[in-house]
Amino acid sequence: MKEVVIASKNSGKITEIAAALAHLPVKVVSLADFGEVAEAVEDGSTFAENALIKAKYYSNFTGKACLADDSGLEVDALNGAPGVYSARYAGENASDSENNKKLLENLKDEDCRTARFRCSLVFYDINGEVLSTDGVCEGVLLNEPRGNGGFGYDPLFLIPNLDKTLAEISINEKNAISHRGAALRSMAEKMAVYLK
């Protein structure tokens, strides 16, 4: 069984990833299991660049294969912002509620509410092997949060054909339609071939 470090301490994200990889011969390990770890410098201009930076960095640090994602929200009315700055939209170490508040403030005069979550996922093994996948989830941003599940911008992100936000659906429903779910399904297929 191959240990794969997930380049995150976000328990919600780790749970999603572990569920998607449960059928593979891997043991998912959280970055939190390695104590204090200096964060990778995410200075890429795209989600894919940042995911690769993180995967290499944490693989080198832990000496294990690493799976890293970089994902975020692209809002049409904001020319694709917050994009790669989604997690720190309201500043370094901003909370989800602070980021959501800033987003709503910046959208208050906008009629166009279309947006998408985009995820780039990179698996980096200690032998230098790299696997990468992407996923997208289209939706509409609400004026106020709905739901208690999920994390990040999930309470504002409405899936029109469900009439529910990502924070109002189960983790299994979310994995079936989300940007990370799509990237994870593709990654699981690639990893299954690679790990044979």
PDB file of C-alpha atoms in Angstrom:
ATOM      1  CA  MET A   1       0.000   0.000   0.000  1.00  0.00           C
ATOM      2  CA  LYS A   2       1.479   3.309  -1.116  1.00  0.00           C
ATOM      3  CA  GLU A   3       1.307   6.266   1.257  1.00  0.00           C
ATOM      4  CA  VAL A   4       0.182   9.440  -0.452  1.00  0.00           C
ATOM      5  CA  VAL A   5       0.427  12.731   1.388  1.00  0.00           C
ATOM      6  CA  ILE A   6      -2.392  15.148   0.666  1.00  0.00           C
ATOM      7  CA  ALA A   7      -0.863  18.619   0.520  1.00  0.00           C
ATOM      8  CA  SER A   8      -3.438  20.136   2.844  1.00  0.00           C
ATOM      9  CA  LYS A   9      -4.386  20.412   6.483  1.00  0.00           C
ATOM     10  CA  ASN A  10      -8.011  21.163   5.537  1.00  0.00           C
ATOM     11  CA  SER A  11      -9.921  18.215   6.989  1.00  0.00           C
ATOM     12  CA  GLY A  12     -12.890  18.760   4.657  1.00  0.00           C
ATOM     13  CA  LYS A  13     -10.685  18.586   1.590  1.00  0.00           C
ATOM     14  CA  ILE A  14      -8.791  15.526   2.899  1.00  0.00           C
ATOM     15  CA  THR A  15     -12.077  13.700   3.566  1.00  0.00           C
ATOM     16  CA  GLU A  16     -13.237  14.413  -0.013  1.00  0.00           C
ATOM     17  CA  ILE A  17      -9.962  13.193  -1.499  1.00  0.00           C
ATOM     18  CA  ALA A  18      -9.757  10.081   0.704  1.00  0.00           C
ATOM     19  CA  ALA A  19     -13.301   9.098  -0.341  1.00  0.00           C
ATOM     20  CA  ALA A  20     -12.434   9.477  -4.032  1.00  0.00           C
ATOM     21  CA  LEU A  21      -9.280   7.337  -3.719  1.00  0.00           C
ATOM     22  CA  ALA A  22     -10.728   4.709  -1.354  1.00  0.00           C
ATOM     23  CA  HIS A  23     -10.729   1.974  -4.036  1.00  0.00           C
ATOM     24  CA  LEU A  24      -7.012   2.405  -4.808  1.00  0.00           C
ATOM     25  CA  PRO A  25      -4.086   0.662  -3.055  1.00  0.00           C
ATOM     26  CA  VAL A  26      -3.106   3.884  -1.268  1.00  0.00           C
ATOM     27  CA  LYS A  27      -3.087   5.121   2.296  1.00  0.00           C
ATOM     28  CA  VAL A  28      -4.060   8.795   2.400  1.00  0.00           C
ATOM     29  CA  VAL A  29      -2.000  10.819   4.880  1.00  0.00           C
ATOM     30  CA  SER A  30      -2.664  14.414   5.926  1.00  0.00           C
ATOM     31  CA  LEU A  31       0.052  17.026   5.893  1.00  0.00           C
ATOM     32  CA  ALA A  32      -1.038  17.715   9.477  1.00  0.00           C
ATOM     33  CA  ASP A  33       0.539  14.353  10.428  1.00  0.00           C
ATOM     34  CA  PHE A  34       3.998  15.836   9.820  1.00  0.00           C
ATOM     35  CA  GLY A  35       3.823  18.551  12.489  1.00  0.00           C
ATOM     36  CA  GLU A  36       5.021  22.027  11.643  1.00  0.00           C
ATOM     37  CA  VAL A  37       5.667  22.338   7.918  1.00  0.00           C
ATOM     38  CA  ALA A  38       6.621  25.597   6.255  1.00  0.00           C
ATOM     39  CA  GLU A  39       4.111  26.369   3.522  1.00  0.00           C
ATOM     40  CA  ALA A  40       5.052  26.096  -0.127  1.00  0.00           C
ATOM     41  CA  VAL A  41       5.384  29.441  -1.905  1.00  0.00           C
ATOM     42  CA  GLU A  42       2.497  29.452  -4.368  1.00  0.00           C
ATOM     43  CA  ASP A  43       3.800  31.965  -6.868  1.00  0.00           C
ATOM     44  CA  GLY A  44       2.393  30.356  -9.999  1.00  0.00           C
ATOM     45  CA  SER A  45       0.047  32.329 -12.229  1.00  0.00           C
ATOM     46  CA  THR A  46      -2.324  29.378 -12.775  1.00  0.00           C
ATOM     47  CA  PHE A  47      -3.938  26.706 -10.612  1.00  0.00           C
ATOM     48  CA  ALA A  48      -1.914  24.021 -12.440  1.00  0.00           C
ATOM     49  CA  GLU A  49       1.408  25.757 -11.731  1.00  0.00           C
ATOM     50  CA  ASN A  50       0.573  26.159  -8.039  1.00  0.00           C
ATOM     51  CA  ALA A  51      -0.560  22.532  -7.694  1.00  0.00           C
ATOM     52  CA  LEU A  52       2.746  21.309  -9.158  1.00  0.00           C
ATOM     53  CA  ILE A  53       4.753  23.636  -6.891  1.00  0.00           C
ATOM     54  CA  LYS A  54       2.938  22.264  -3.824  1.00  0.00           C
ATOM     55  CA  ALA A  55       3.128  18.601  -4.880  1.00  0.00           C
ATOM     56  CA  LYS A  56       6.895  18.749  -5.472  1.00  0.00           C
ATOM     57  CA  TYR A  57       7.587  20.777  -2.340  1.00  0.00           C
ATOM     58  CA  TYR A  58       5.652  18.534   0.071  1.00  0.00           C
ATOM     59  CA  SER A  59       6.887  15.337  -1.603  1.00  0.00           C
ATOM     60  CA  ASN A  60      10.455  16.494  -1.078  1.00  0.00           C
ATOM     61  CA  PHE A  61       9.687  17.481   2.520  1.00  0.00           C
ATOM     62  CA  THR A  62       7.949  14.208   3.485  1.00  0.00           C
ATOM     63  CA  GLY A  63       9.872  11.813   1.244  1.00  0.00           C
ATOM     64  CA  LYS A  64       6.550  10.391   0.043  1.00  0.00           C
ATOM     65  CA  ALA A  65       4.340  10.687  -3.010  1.00  0.00           C
ATOM     66  CA  CYS A  66       2.157  13.757  -2.786  1.00  0.00           C
ATOM     67  CA  LEU A  67      -1.186  14.823  -4.191  1.00  0.00           C
ATOM     68  CA  ALA A  68      -1.768  18.572  -4.292  1.00  0.00           C
ATOM     69  CA  ASP A  69      -4.589  20.642  -5.632  1.00  0.00           C
ATOM     70  CA  ASP A  70      -4.974  24.276  -6.304  1.00  0.00           C
ATOM     71  CA  SER A  71      -8.477  25.425  -6.828  1.00  0.00           C
ATOM     72  CA  GLY A  72     -10.524  28.524  -6.624  1.00  0.00           C
ATOM     73  CA  LEU A  73     -13.410  30.590  -7.785  1.00  0.00           C
ATOM     74  CA  GLU A  74     -13.501  32.467 -11.076  1.00  0.00           C
ATOM     75  CA  VAL A  75     -16.218  35.133 -11.213  1.00  0.00           C
ATOM     76  CA  ASP A  76     -17.142  36.430 -14.662  1.00  0.00           C
ATOM     77  CA  ALA A  77     -18.176  39.901 -13.447  1.00  0.00           C
ATOM     78  CA  LEU A  78     -14.790  40.240 -11.694  1.00  0.00           C
ATOM     79  CA  ASN A  79     -12.742  39.210 -14.769  1.00  0.00           C
ATOM     80  CA  GLY A  80     -11.954  35.808 -13.273  1.00  0.00           C
ATOM     81  CA  ALA A  81     -11.107  37.049  -9.775  1.00  0.00           C
ATOM     82  CA  PRO A  82     -10.444  35.893  -7.107  1.00  0.00           C
ATOM     83  CA  GLY A  83      -8.832  33.039  -9.116  1.00  0.00           C
ATOM     84  CA  VAL A  84      -5.510  31.841  -7.693  1.00  0.00           C
ATOM     85  CA  TYR A  85      -6.053  34.259  -4.778  1.00  0.00           C
ATOM     86  CA  SER A  86      -9.346  32.641  -3.693  1.00  0.00           C
ATOM     87  CA  ALA A  87      -8.066  31.403  -0.307  1.00  0.00           C
ATOM     88  CA  ARG A  88      -6.525  34.777   0.524  1.00  0.00           C
ATOM     89  CA  TYR A  89      -8.963  37.085  -1.265  1.00  0.00           C
ATOM     90  CA  ALA A  90      -9.592  39.173   1.849  1.00  0.00           C
ATOM     91  CA  GLY A  91      -5.906  39.006   2.857  1.00  0.00           C
ATOM     92  CA  GLU A  92      -3.376  36.458   4.095  1.00  0.00           C
ATOM     93  CA  ASN A  93      -4.940  34.011   6.579  1.00  0.00           C
ATOM     94  CA  ALA A  94      -8.431  35.366   5.849  1.00  0.00           C
ATOM     95  CA  SER A  95     -11.299  33.207   7.092  1.00  0.00           C
ATOM     96  CA  ASP A  96     -13.941  31.736   4.790  1.00  0.00           C
ATOM     97  CA  SER A  97     -16.476  34.271   6.091  1.00  0.00           C
ATOM     98  CA  GLU A  98     -14.085  37.179   5.460  1.00  0.00           C
ATOM     99  CA  ASN A  99     -13.460  36.008   1.890  1.00  0.00           C
ATOM    100  CA  ASN A 100     -17.201  35.551   1.313  1.00  0.00           C
ATOM    101  CA  LYS A 101     -17.924  39.004   2.707  1.00  0.00           C
ATOM    102  CA  LYS A 102     -15.384  40.656   0.388  1.00  0.00           C
ATOM    103  CA  LEU A 103     -16.779  38.742  -2.594  1.00  0.00           C
ATOM    104  CA  LEU A 104     -20.329  39.893  -1.840  1.00  0.00           C
ATOM    105  CA  GLU A 105     -19.144  43.491  -1.425  1.00  0.00           C
ATOM    106  CA  ASN A 106     -17.396  43.376  -4.802  1.00  0.00           C
ATOM    107  CA  LEU A 107     -20.499  41.916  -6.468  1.00  0.00           C
ATOM    108  CA  LYS A 108     -23.114  44.189  -4.893  1.00  0.00           C
ATOM    109  CA  ASP A 109     -23.620  46.279  -8.075  1.00  0.00           C
ATOM    110  CA  GLU A 110     -23.254  43.375 -10.510  1.00  0.00           C
ATOM    111  CA  ASP A 111     -26.155  41.716 -12.316  1.00  0.00           C
ATOM    112  CA  CYS A 112     -24.022  38.965 -13.824  1.00  0.00           C
ATOM    113  CA  ARG A 113     -23.541  36.312 -11.124  1.00  0.00           C
ATOM    114  CA  THR A 114     -22.115  33.447 -13.182  1.00  0.00           C
ATOM    115  CA  ALA A 115     -18.979  31.819 -11.831  1.00  0.00           C
ATOM    116  CA  ARG A 116     -17.100  28.564 -11.787  1.00  0.00           C
ATOM    117  CA  PHE A 117     -14.928  26.613  -9.441  1.00  0.00           C
ATOM    118  CA  ARG A 118     -11.791  25.331 -11.147  1.00  0.00           C
ATOM    119  CA  CYS A 119      -9.433  22.689  -9.744  1.00  0.00           C
ATOM    120  CA  SER A 120      -6.040  21.503 -10.899  1.00  0.00           C
ATOM    121  CA  LEU A 121      -4.743  18.352  -9.270  1.00  0.00           C
ATOM    122  CA  VAL A 122      -1.144  17.096  -9.428  1.00  0.00           C
ATOM    123  CA  PHE A 123       0.254  13.793  -8.175  1.00  0.00           C
ATOM    124  CA  TYR A 124       4.030  13.875  -7.762  1.00  0.00           C
ATOM    125  CA  ASP A 125       5.944  10.713  -6.872  1.00  0.00           C
ATOM    126  CA  ILE A 126       9.437  10.549  -5.367  1.00  0.00           C
ATOM    127  CA  ASN A 127      10.729   9.102  -8.665  1.00  0.00           C
ATOM    128  CA  GLY A 128       9.707  12.319 -10.442  1.00  0.00           C
ATOM    129  CA  GLU A 129       6.549  10.892 -12.051  1.00  0.00           C
ATOM    130  CA  VAL A 130       3.877  13.593 -12.507  1.00  0.00           C
ATOM    131  CA  LEU A 131       0.166  13.039 -13.155  1.00  0.00           C
ATOM    132  CA  SER A 132      -2.153  16.014 -13.608  1.00  0.00           C
ATOM    133  CA  THR A 133      -5.898  16.558 -14.096  1.00  0.00           C
ATOM    134  CA  ASP A 134      -8.390  19.435 -14.091  1.00  0.00           C
ATOM    135  CA  GLY A 135     -12.048  19.898 -13.244  1.00  0.00           C
ATOM    136  CA  VAL A 136     -14.645  22.671 -13.530  1.00  0.00           C
ATOM    137  CA  CYS A 137     -18.007  23.259 -11.830  1.00  0.00           C
ATOM    138  CA  GLU A 138     -20.301  25.989 -13.201  1.00  0.00           C
ATOM    139  CA  GLY A 139     -22.738  27.888 -11.013  1.00  0.00           C
ATOM    140  CA  VAL A 140     -24.267  31.181  -9.917  1.00  0.00           C
ATOM    141  CA  LEU A 141     -23.387  33.280  -6.878  1.00  0.00           C
ATOM    142  CA  LEU A 142     -26.110  34.136  -4.367  1.00  0.00           C
ATOM    143  CA  ASN A 143     -26.446  37.377  -2.379  1.00  0.00           C
ATOM    144  CA  GLU A 144     -26.242  35.557   0.940  1.00  0.00           C
ATOM    145  CA  PRO A 145     -24.915  32.208   2.178  1.00  0.00           C
ATOM    146  CA  ARG A 146     -27.091  29.087   2.325  1.00  0.00           C
ATOM    147  CA  GLY A 147     -26.259  25.770   3.988  1.00  0.00           C
ATOM    148  CA  ASN A 148     -23.919  24.527   6.710  1.00  0.00           C
ATOM    149  CA  GLY A 149     -21.787  22.017   4.802  1.00  0.00           C
ATOM    150  CA  GLY A 150     -18.716  22.420   2.674  1.00  0.00           C
ATOM    151  CA  PHE A 151     -16.129  25.137   3.122  1.00  0.00           C
ATOM    152  CA  GLY A 152     -14.798  28.230   1.379  1.00  0.00           C
ATOM    153  CA  TYR A 153     -17.276  29.805  -1.033  1.00  0.00           C
ATOM    154  CA  ASP A 154     -19.598  26.748  -1.026  1.00  0.00           C
ATOM    155  CA  PRO A 155     -22.486  28.533   0.818  1.00  0.00           C
ATOM    156  CA  LEU A 156     -22.671  31.206  -1.926  1.00  0.00           C
ATOM    157  CA  PHE A 157     -22.250  28.878  -4.914  1.00  0.00           C
ATOM    158  CA  LEU A 158     -25.614  27.758  -6.298  1.00  0.00           C
ATOM    159  CA  ILE A 159     -25.907  24.803  -8.663  1.00  0.00           C
ATOM    160  CA  PRO A 160     -28.898  25.969 -10.750  1.00  0.00           C
ATOM    161  CA  ASN A 161     -30.281  22.567 -11.787  1.00  0.00           C
ATOM    162  CA  LEU A 162     -30.300  21.444  -8.120  1.00  0.00           C
ATOM    163  CA  ASP A 163     -31.402  24.821  -6.717  1.00  0.00           C
ATOM    164  CA  LYS A 164     -28.966  24.114  -3.887  1.00  0.00           C
ATOM    165  CA  THR A 165     -25.600  25.509  -2.909  1.00  0.00           C
ATOM    166  CA  LEU A 166     -22.555  23.285  -2.519  1.00  0.00           C
ATOM    167  CA  ALA A 167     -23.034  23.786   1.242  1.00  0.00           C
ATOM    168  CA  GLU A 168     -26.535  22.268   1.106  1.00  0.00           C
ATOM    169  CA  ILE A 169     -25.656  18.894  -0.419  1.00  0.00           C
ATOM    170  CA  SER A 170     -23.994  15.757   0.944  1.00  0.00           C
ATOM    171  CA  ILE A 171     -20.305  15.056   0.415  1.00  0.00           C
ATOM    172  CA  ASN A 172     -21.236  12.276  -2.052  1.00  0.00           C
ATOM    173  CA  GLU A 173     -23.477  14.633  -4.057  1.00  0.00           C
ATOM    174  CA  LYS A 174     -20.734  17.263  -3.996  1.00  0.00           C
ATOM    175  CA  ASN A 175     -18.060  14.822  -5.175  1.00  0.00           C
ATOM    176  CA  ALA A 176     -20.326  13.835  -8.074  1.00  0.00           C
ATOM    177  CA  ILE A 177     -20.581  17.377  -9.473  1.00  0.00           C
ATOM    178  CA  SER A 178     -17.769  19.494  -8.034  1.00  0.00           C
ATOM    179  CA  HIS A 179     -14.619  20.728  -9.757  1.00  0.00           C
ATOM    180  CA  ARG A 180     -12.475  18.755  -7.313  1.00  0.00           C
ATOM    181  CA  GLY A 181     -14.690  15.694  -7.772  1.00  0.00           C
ATOM    182  CA  ALA A 182     -14.194  15.839 -11.550  1.00  0.00           C
ATOM    183  CA  ALA A 183     -10.422  16.293 -11.199  1.00  0.00           C
ATOM    184  CA  LEU A 184     -10.294  13.498  -8.594  1.00  0.00           C
ATOM    185  CA  ARG A 185     -12.184  11.015 -10.777  1.00  0.00           C
ATOM    186  CA  SER A 186      -9.739  11.648 -13.618  1.00  0.00           C
ATOM    187  CA  MET A 187      -6.800  11.438 -11.195  1.00  0.00           C
ATOM    188  CA  ALA A 188      -8.068   8.167  -9.681  1.00  0.00           C
ATOM    189  CA  GLU A 189      -8.181   6.666 -13.195  1.00  0.00           C
ATOM    190  CA  LYS A 190      -4.630   7.821 -13.960  1.00  0.00           C
ATOM    191  CA  MET A 191      -3.343   6.648 -10.554  1.00  0.00           C
ATOM    192  CA  ALA A 192      -4.987   3.238 -10.977  1.00  0.00           C
ATOM    193  CA  VAL A 193      -2.979   2.729 -14.185  1.00  0.00           C
ATOM    194  CA  TYR A 194       0.219   4.153 -12.670  1.00  0.00           C
ATOM    195  CA  LEU A 195       0.034   2.063  -9.465  1.00  0.00           C
ATOM    196  CA  LYS A 196      -0.512  -1.281 -11.254  1.00  0.00           C
TER     197      LYS A 196
END
